[in-house]
CSV table of N, CA and C in Angstrom, one decimal:
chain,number,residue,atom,x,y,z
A,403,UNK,N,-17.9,-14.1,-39.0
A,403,UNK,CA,-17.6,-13.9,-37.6
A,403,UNK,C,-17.0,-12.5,-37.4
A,404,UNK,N,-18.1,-11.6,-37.2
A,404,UNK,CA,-17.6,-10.2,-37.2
A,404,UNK,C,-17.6,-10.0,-35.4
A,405,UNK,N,-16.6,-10.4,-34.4
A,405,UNK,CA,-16.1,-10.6,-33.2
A,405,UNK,C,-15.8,-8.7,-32.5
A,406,UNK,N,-16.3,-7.9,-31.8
A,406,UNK,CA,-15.4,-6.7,-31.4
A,406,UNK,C,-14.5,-6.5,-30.6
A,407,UNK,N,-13.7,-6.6,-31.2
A,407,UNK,CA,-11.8,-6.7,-30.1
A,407,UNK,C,-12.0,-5.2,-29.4
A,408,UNK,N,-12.3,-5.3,-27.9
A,408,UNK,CA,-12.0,-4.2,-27.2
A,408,UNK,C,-10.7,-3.3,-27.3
A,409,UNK,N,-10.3,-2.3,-26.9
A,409,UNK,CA,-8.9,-1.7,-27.2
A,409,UNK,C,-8.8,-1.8,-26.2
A,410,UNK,N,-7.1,-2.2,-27.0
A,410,UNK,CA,-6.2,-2.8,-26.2
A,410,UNK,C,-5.5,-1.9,-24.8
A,411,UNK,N,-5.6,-0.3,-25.1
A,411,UNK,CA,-5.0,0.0,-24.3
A,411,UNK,C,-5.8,0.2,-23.0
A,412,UNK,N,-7.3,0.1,-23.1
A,412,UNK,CA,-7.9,0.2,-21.8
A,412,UNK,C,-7.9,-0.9,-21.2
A,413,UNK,N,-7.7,-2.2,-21.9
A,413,UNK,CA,-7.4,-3.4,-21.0
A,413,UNK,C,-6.2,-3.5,-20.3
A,414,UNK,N,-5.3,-2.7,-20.9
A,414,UNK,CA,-3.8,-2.7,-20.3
A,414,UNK,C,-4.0,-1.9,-18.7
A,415,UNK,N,-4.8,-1.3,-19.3
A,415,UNK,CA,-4.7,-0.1,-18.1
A,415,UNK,C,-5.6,-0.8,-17.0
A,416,UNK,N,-6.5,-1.3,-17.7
A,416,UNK,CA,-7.4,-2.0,-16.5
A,416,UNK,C,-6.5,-3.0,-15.4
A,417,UNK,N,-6.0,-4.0,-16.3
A,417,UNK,CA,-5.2,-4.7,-16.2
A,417,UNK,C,-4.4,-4.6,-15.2
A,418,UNK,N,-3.5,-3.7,-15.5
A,418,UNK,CA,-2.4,-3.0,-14.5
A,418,UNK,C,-3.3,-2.7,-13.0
A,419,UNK,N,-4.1,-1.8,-13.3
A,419,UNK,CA,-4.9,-1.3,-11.8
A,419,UNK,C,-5.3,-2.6,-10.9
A,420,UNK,N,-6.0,-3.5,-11.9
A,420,UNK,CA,-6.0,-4.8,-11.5
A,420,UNK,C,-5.4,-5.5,-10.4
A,421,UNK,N,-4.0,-5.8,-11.0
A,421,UNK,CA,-2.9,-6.3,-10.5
A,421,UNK,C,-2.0,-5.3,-9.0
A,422,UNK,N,-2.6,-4.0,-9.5
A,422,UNK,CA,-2.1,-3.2,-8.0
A,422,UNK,C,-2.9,-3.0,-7.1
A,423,UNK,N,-4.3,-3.3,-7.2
A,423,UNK,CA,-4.8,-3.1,-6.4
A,423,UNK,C,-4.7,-4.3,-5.9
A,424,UNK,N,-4.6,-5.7,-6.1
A,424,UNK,CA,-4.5,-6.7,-5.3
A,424,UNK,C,-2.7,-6.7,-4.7
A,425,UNK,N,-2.1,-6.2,-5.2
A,425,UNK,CA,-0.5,-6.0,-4.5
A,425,UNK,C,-0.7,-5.0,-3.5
A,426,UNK,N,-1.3,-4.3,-4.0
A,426,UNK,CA,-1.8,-3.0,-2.4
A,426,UNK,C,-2.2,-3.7,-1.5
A,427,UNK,N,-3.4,-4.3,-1.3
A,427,UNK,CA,-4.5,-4.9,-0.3
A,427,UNK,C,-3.5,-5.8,0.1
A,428,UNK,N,-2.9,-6.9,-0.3
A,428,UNK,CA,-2.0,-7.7,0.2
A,428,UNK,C,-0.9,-7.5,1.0
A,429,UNK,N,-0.4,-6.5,0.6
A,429,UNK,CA,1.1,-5.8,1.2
A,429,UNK,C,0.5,-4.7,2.3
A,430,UNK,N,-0.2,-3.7,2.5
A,430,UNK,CA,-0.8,-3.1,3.0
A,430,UNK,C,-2.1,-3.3,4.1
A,431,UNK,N,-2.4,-4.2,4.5
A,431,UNK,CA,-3.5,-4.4,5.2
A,431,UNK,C,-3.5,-5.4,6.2
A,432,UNK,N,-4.3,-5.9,7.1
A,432,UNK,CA,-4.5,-6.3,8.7
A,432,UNK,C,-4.4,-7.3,7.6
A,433,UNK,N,-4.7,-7.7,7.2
A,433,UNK,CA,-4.9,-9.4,6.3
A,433,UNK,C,-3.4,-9.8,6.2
A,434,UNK,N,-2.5,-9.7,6.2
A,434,UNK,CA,-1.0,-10.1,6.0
A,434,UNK,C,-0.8,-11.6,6.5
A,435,UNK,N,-1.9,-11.1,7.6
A,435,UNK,CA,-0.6,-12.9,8.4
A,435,UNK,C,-1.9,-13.3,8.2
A,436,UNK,N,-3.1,-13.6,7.3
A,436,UNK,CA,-4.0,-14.5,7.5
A,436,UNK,C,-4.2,-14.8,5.6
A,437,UNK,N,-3.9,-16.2,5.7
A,437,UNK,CA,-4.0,-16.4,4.1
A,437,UNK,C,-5.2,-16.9,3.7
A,438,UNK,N,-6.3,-17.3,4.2
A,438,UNK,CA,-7.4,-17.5,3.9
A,438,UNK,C,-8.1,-16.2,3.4
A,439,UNK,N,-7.9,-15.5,4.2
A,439,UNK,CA,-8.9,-14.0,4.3
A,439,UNK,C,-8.8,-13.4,3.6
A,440,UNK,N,-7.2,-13.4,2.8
A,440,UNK,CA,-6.5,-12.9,2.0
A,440,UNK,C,-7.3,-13.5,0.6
A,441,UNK,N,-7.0,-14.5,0.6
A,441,UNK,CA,-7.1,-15.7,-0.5
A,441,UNK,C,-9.1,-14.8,-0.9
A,442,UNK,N,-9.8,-15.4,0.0
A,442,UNK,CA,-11.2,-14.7,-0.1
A,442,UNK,C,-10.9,-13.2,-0.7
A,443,UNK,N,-10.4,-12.4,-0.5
A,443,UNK,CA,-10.5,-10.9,-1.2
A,443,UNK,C,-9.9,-10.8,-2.0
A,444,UNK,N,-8.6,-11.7,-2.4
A,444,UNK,CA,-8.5,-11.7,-3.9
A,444,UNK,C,-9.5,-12.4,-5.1
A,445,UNK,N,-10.3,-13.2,-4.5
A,445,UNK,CA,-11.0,-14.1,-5.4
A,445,UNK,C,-11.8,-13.4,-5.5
A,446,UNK,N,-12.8,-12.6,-4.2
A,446,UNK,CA,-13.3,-11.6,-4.7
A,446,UNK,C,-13.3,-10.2,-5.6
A,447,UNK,N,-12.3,-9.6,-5.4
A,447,UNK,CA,-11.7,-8.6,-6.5
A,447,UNK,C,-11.9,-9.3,-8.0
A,448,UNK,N,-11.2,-10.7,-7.9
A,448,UNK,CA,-11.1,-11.0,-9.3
A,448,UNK,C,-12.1,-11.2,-10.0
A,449,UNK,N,-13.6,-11.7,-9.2
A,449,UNK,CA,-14.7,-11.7,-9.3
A,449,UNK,C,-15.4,-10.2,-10.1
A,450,UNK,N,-15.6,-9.7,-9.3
A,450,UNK,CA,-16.0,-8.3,-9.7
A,450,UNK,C,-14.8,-7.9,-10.8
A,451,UNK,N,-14.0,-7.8,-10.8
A,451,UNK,CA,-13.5,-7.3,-12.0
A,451,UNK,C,-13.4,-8.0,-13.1
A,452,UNK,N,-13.6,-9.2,-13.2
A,452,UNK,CA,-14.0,-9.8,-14.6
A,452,UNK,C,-15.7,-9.3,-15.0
A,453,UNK,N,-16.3,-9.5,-13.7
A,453,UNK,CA,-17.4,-9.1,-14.0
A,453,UNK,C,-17.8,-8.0,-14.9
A,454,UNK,N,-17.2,-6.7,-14.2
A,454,UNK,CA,-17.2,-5.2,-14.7
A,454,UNK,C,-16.3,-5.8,-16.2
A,455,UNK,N,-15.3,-5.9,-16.4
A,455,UNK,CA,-14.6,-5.7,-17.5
A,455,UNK,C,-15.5,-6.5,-18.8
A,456,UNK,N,-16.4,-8.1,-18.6
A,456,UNK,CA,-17.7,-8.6,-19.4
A,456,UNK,C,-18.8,-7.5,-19.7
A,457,UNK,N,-18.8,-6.6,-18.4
A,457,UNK,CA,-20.0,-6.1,-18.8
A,457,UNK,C,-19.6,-4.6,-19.5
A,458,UNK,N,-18.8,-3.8,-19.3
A,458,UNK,CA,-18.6,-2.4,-19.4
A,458,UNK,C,-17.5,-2.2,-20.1
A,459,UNK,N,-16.1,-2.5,-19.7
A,459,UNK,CA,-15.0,-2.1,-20.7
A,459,UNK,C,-14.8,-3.0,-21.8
A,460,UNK,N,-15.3,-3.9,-21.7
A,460,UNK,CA,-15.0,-4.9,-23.3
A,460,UNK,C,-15.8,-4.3,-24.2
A,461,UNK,N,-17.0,-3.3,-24.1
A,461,UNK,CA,-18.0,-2.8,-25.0
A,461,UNK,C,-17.1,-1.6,-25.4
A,462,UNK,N,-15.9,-1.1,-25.3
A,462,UNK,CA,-15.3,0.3,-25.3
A,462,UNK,C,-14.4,-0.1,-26.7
């Protein structure tokens, strides 16, 4: 089981950006008072960024 453990610190980093870009968009935007809309563009961000991270930073 020879498995490749991505490094660790680009996941951190990813990670982090992750997490602030959905604290930005949340705190920062017309979407405030609407939790659905909200709810939709986080799921989407999370989406695509798991995506990207399966396809491109886990190979790093």
């Amino acid at each position: 089981m020879n498995r490749k453990i991505g490094n660790p610190i680009i996941t951190a980093i990813y990670l982090i950006i992750w997490v602030a870009l959905i604290v930005l968009l949340d705190t920062m935007t017309y979407l405030s008072h609407d939790f659905f809309a909200r709810l939709i563009v986080n799921v989407s961000i999370a989406i695509v960024f798991v995506i990207v991270y399966f396809i491109f930073i886990k190979k790093l």
